[in-house]
CSV table of C-alpha atoms in Angstrom, one decimal:
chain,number,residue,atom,x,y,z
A,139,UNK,CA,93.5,74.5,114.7
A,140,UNK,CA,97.7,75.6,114.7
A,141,UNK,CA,100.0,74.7,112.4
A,142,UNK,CA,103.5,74.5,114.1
A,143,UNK,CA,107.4,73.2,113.1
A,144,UNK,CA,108.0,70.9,115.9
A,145,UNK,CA,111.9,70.6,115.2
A,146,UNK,CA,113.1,66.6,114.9
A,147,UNK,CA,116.7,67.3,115.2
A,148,UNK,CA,119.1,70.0,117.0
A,149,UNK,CA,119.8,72.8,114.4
A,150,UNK,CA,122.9,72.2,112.2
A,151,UNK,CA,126.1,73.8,112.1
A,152,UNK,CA,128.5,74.0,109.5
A,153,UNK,CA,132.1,74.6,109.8
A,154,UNK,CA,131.9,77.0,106.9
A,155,UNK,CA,128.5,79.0,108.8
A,156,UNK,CA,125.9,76.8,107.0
A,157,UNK,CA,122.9,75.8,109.0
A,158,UNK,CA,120.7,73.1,108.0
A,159,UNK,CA,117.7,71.6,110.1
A,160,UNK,CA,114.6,69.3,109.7
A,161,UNK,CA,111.1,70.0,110.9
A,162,UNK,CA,107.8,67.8,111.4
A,163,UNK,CA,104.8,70.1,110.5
A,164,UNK,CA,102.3,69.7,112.9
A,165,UNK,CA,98.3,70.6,113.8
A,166,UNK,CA,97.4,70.3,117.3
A,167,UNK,CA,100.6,68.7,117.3
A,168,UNK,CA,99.4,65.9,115.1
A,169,UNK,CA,101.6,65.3,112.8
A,170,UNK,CA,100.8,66.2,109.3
A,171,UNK,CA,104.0,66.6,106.9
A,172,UNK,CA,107.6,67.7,107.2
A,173,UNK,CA,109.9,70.1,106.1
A,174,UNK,CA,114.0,70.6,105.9
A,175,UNK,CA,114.9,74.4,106.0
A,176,UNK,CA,118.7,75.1,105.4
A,177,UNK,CA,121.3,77.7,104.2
A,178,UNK,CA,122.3,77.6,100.6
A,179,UNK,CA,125.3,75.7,99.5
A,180,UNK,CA,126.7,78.8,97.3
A,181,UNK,CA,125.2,82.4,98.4
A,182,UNK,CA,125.8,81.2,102.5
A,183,UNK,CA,123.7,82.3,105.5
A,184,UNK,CA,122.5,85.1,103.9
A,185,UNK,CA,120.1,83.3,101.4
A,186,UNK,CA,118.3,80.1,102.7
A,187,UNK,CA,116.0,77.4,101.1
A,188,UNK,CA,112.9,75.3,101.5
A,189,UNK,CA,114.7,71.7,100.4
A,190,UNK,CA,111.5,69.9,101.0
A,191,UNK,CA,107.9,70.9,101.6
A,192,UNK,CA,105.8,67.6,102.0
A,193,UNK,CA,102.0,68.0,103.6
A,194,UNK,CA,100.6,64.0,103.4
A,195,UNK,CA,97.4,63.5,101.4
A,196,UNK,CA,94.5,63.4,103.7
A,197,UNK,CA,95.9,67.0,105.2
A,198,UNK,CA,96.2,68.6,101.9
A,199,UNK,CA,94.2,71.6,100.4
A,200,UNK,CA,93.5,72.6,104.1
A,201,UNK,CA,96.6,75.6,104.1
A,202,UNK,CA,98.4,73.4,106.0
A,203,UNK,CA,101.4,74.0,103.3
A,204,UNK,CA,101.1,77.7,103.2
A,205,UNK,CA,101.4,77.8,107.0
A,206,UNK,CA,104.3,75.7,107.2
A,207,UNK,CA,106.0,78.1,104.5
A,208,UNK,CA,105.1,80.9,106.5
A,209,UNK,CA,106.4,79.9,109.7
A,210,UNK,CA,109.7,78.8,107.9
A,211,UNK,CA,110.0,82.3,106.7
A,212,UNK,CA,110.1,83.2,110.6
A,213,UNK,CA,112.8,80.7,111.3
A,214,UNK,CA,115.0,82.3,108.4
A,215,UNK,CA,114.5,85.5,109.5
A,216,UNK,CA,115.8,84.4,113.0
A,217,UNK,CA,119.2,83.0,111.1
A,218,UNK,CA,119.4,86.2,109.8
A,219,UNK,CA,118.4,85.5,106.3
A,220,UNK,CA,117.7,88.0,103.8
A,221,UNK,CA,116.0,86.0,101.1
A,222,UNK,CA,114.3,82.6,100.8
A,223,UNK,CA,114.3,80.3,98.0
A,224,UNK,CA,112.8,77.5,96.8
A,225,UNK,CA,112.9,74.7,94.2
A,226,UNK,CA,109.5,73.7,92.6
A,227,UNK,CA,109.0,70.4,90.2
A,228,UNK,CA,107.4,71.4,87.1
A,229,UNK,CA,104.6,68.3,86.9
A,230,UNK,CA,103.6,70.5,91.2
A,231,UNK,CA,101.2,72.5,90.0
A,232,UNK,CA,99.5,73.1,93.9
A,233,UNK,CA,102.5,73.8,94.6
A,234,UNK,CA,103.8,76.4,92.5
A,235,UNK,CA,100.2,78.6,92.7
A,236,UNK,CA,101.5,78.6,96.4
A,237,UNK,CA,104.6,79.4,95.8
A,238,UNK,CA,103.4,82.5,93.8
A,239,UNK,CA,100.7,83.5,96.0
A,240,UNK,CA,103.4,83.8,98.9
A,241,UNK,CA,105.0,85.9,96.7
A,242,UNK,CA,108.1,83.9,95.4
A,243,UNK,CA,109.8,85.5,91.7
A,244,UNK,CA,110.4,83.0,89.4
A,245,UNK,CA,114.4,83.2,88.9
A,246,UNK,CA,115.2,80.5,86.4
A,247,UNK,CA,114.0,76.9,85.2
A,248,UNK,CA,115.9,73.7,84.8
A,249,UNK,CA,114.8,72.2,81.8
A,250,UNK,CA,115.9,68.4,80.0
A,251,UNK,CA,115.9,66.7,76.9
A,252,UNK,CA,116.4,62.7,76.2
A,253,UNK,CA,118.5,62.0,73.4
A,254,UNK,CA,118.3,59.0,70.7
A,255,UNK,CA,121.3,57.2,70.6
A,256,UNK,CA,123.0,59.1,67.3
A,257,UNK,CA,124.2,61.6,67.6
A,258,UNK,CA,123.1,65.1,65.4
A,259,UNK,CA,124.7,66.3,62.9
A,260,UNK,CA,126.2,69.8,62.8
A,261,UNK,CA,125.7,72.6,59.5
A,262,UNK,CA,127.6,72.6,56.6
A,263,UNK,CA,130.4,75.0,57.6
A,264,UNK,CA,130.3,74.4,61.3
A,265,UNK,CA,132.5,72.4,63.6
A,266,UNK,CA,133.5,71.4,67.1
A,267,UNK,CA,136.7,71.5,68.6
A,268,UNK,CA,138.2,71.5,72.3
A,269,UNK,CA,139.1,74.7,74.1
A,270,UNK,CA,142.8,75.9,73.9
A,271,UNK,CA,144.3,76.7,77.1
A,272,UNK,CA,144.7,80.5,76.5
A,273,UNK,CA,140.8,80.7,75.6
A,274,UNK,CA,139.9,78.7,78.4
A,275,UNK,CA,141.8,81.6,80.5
A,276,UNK,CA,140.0,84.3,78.9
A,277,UNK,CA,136.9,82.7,79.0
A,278,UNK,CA,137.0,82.3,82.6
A,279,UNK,CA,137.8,85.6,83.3
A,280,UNK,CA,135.4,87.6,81.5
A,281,UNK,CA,132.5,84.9,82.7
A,282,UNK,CA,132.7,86.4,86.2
A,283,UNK,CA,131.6,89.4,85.2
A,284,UNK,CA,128.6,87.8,83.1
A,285,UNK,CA,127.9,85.6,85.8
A,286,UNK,CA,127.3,88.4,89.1
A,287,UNK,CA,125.2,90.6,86.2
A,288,UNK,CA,122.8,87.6,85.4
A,289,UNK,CA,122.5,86.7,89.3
A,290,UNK,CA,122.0,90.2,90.1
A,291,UNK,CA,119.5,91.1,87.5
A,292,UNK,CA,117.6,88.5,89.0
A,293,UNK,CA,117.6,89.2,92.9
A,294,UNK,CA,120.5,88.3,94.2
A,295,UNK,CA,122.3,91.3,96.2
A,296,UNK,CA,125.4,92.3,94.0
A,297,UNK,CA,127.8,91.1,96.7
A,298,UNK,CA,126.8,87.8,97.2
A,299,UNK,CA,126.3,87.1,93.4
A,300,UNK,CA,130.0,88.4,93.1
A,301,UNK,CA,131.0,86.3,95.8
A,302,UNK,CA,129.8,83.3,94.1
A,303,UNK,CA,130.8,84.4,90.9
A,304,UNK,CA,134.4,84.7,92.1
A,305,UNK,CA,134.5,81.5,94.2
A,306,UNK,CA,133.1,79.6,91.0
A,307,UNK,CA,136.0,80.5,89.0
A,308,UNK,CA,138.6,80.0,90.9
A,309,UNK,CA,137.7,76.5,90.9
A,310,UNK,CA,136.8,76.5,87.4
A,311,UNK,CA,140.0,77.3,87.2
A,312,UNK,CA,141.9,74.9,89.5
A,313,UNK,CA,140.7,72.1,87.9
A,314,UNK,CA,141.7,73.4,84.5
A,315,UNK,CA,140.9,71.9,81.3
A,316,UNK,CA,141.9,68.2,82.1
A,317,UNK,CA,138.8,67.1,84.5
A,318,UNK,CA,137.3,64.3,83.4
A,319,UNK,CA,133.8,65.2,84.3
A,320,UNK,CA,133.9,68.5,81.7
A,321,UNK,CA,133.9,69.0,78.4
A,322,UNK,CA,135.0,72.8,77.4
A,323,UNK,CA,134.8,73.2,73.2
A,324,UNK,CA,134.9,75.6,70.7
A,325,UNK,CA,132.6,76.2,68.0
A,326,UNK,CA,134.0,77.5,64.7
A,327,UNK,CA,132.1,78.5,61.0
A,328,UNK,CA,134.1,78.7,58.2
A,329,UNK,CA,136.9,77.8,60.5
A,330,UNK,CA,136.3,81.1,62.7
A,331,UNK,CA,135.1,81.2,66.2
A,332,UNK,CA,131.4,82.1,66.7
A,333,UNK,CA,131.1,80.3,70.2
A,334,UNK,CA,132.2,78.1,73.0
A,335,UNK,CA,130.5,75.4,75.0
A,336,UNK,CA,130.7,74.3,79.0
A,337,UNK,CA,129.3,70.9,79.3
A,338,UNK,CA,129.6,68.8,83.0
A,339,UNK,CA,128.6,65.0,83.4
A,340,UNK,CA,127.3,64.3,86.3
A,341,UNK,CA,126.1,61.0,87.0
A,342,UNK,CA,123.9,59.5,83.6
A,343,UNK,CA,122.8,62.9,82.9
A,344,UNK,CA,124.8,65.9,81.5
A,345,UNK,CA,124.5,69.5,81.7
A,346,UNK,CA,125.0,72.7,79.7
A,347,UNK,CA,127.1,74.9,82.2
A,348,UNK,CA,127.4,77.8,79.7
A,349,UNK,CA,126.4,78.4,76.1
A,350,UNK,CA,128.1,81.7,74.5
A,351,UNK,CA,127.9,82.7,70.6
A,352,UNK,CA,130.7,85.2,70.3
A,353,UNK,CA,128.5,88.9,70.3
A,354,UNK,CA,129.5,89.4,66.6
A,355,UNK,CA,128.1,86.2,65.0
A,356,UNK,CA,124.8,86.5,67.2
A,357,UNK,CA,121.3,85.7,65.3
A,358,UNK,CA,122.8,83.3,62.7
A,359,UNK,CA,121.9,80.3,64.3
A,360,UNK,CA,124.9,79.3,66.2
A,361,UNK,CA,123.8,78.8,69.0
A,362,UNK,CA,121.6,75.9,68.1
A,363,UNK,CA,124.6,74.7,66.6
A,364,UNK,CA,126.0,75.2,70.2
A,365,UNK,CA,122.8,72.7,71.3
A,366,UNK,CA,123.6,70.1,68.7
A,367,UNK,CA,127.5,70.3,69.5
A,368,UNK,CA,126.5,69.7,73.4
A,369,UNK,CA,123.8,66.9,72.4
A,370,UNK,CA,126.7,65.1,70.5
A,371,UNK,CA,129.3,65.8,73.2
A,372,UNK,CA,126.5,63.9,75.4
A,373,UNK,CA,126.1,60.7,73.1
A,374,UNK,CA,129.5,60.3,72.9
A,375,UNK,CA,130.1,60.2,76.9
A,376,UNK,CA,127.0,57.7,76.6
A,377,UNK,CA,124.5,59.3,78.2
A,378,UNK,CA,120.8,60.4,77.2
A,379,UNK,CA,119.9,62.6,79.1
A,380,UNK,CA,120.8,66.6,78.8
A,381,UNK,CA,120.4,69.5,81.4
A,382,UNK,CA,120.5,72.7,81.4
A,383,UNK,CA,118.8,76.0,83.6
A,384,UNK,CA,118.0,79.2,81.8
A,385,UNK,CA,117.2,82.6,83.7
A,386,UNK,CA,114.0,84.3,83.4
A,387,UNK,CA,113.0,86.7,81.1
A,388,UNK,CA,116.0,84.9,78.6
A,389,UNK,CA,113.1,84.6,76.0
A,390,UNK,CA,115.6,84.1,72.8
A,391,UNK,CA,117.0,81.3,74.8
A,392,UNK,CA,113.9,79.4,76.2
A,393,UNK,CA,112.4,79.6,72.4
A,394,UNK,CA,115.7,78.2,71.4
A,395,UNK,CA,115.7,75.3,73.2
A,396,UNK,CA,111.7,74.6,73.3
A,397,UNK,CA,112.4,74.3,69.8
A,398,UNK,CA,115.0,71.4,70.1
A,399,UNK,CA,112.5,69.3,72.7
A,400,UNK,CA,113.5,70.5,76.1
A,401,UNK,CA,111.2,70.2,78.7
A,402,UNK,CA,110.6,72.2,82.2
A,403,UNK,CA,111.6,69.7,85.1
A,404,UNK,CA,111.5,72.4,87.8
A,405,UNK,CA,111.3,76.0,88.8
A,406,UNK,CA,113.8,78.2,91.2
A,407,UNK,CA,111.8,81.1,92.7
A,408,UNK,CA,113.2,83.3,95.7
A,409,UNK,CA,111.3,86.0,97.8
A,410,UNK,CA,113.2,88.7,99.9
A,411,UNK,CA,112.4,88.4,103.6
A,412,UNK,CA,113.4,91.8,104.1
């Protein structure tokens, strides 16, 4: 038997390069699942990504995914894609023993907590308060840097994960400190600054954007202070439900918030297609 991508629509072109296209998966060319293949949204044409993988019961456990993901490498390879990533729900398990066999990296996990409906209190000494202007400008600044090194520690060619890192900022910084749909604060102890905290709404759920104790006041438990500070920020938009991704290999960090009840929802893993 053959497993094929029979395409179901003409390849898609964006005005900024992006290409995007549906596929049915096919044996014999009975159909037998489907697939969307398309550029990524922030590294461009150079990177592309499995959206959806689907394989319909009764032809499952047959390979019929593993050739589908193979032949989709082929097609990225003919956009001229150097890498291929892919997005894996945590509660997948098939799915992610493939993913791995085929020889995708775990890169980072999105993980979630639900919230009660009060919000938690902070420690004695410790405080919230919104970003200043003049250290939302430094902040910004010196997060490009941190933001190319943690992409490019983790596979992403230094160019593109500058790129990004660039393009990021200057629309962090466009829209300033006055969106609605952010929350940018400062966390002081004994009225000094040990940290700040990037928190976006977006829909009913919320998500941590960037977490940062202050290098000096490291290991002293501010940054589950940080947690708490973004947990209350989230009650008080009224929403229960808090996001966040953290990179692999970030140990201190996935302890951190395992310890406060966040769960895995999903798994990023890439594989170079060079």
């Amino acid at each position: 038997m053959t497993t094929t991508l029979r395409p179901t629509e003409p390849l898609q072109r964006g005005a900024d390069g992006a290409l995007s296209r549906h596929y049915t998966v096919c044996v014999n060319s009975r159909p037998v699942g489907a697939i969307h293949l398309a550029t990524h949204p922030s590294f461009g044409p150079a990177v592309a990504q499995i959206r959806d993988l689907r394989i319909d019961e009764p032809d499952r456990r047959r390979g019929r995914g593993t050739v589908a993901a193979l032949a989709a490498e082929e097609v990225a390879r003919g956009w001229g894609c150097g890498q291929l990533e892919i997005r894996v729900p945590a509660d997948a398990e098939p799915a992610l023993r493939l993913a791995t066999m085929l020889g995708y990296v775990h890169r980072n996990r999105g993980m979630e907590k639900r919230l009660g409906a009060t919000a938690p209190a902070l420690p004695a000494g410790s405080r919230g308060r919104p970003m200043t202007q003049a250290e939302f400008g430094q902040w910004a600044e010196r997060a490009v840097a941190e933001y190319t090194r943690d992409w490019s520690e983790r596979g992403v060619p230094e160019a593109l994960a500058r790129a990004r890192s660039e393009a990021d900022n200057k629309q962090l910084m466009e829209r300033g400190l006055a969106t609605g749909s952010a929350v940018f604060s400062v966390l002081e102890h004994d009225g000094v600054r040990v940290g700040i905290l990037w928190l976006e709404f977006v829909g009913d759920k919320a998500f941590v954007y960037d977490v940062e104790t202050e290098e000096a006041f490291r290991g002293r438990g501010h940054g589950r202070s940080l947690m708490l500070l973004a947990e209350a920020r989230t009650i008080d938009s009224g929403r229960r439900v808090l996001g966040l991704n953290v990179f692999a290999g970030n140990t201190p960090a996935e302890r951190l918030y395992e310890s406060l009840g966040y769960v895995t929802v999903g798994y990023s893993m890439y594989k170079s297609l060079l």
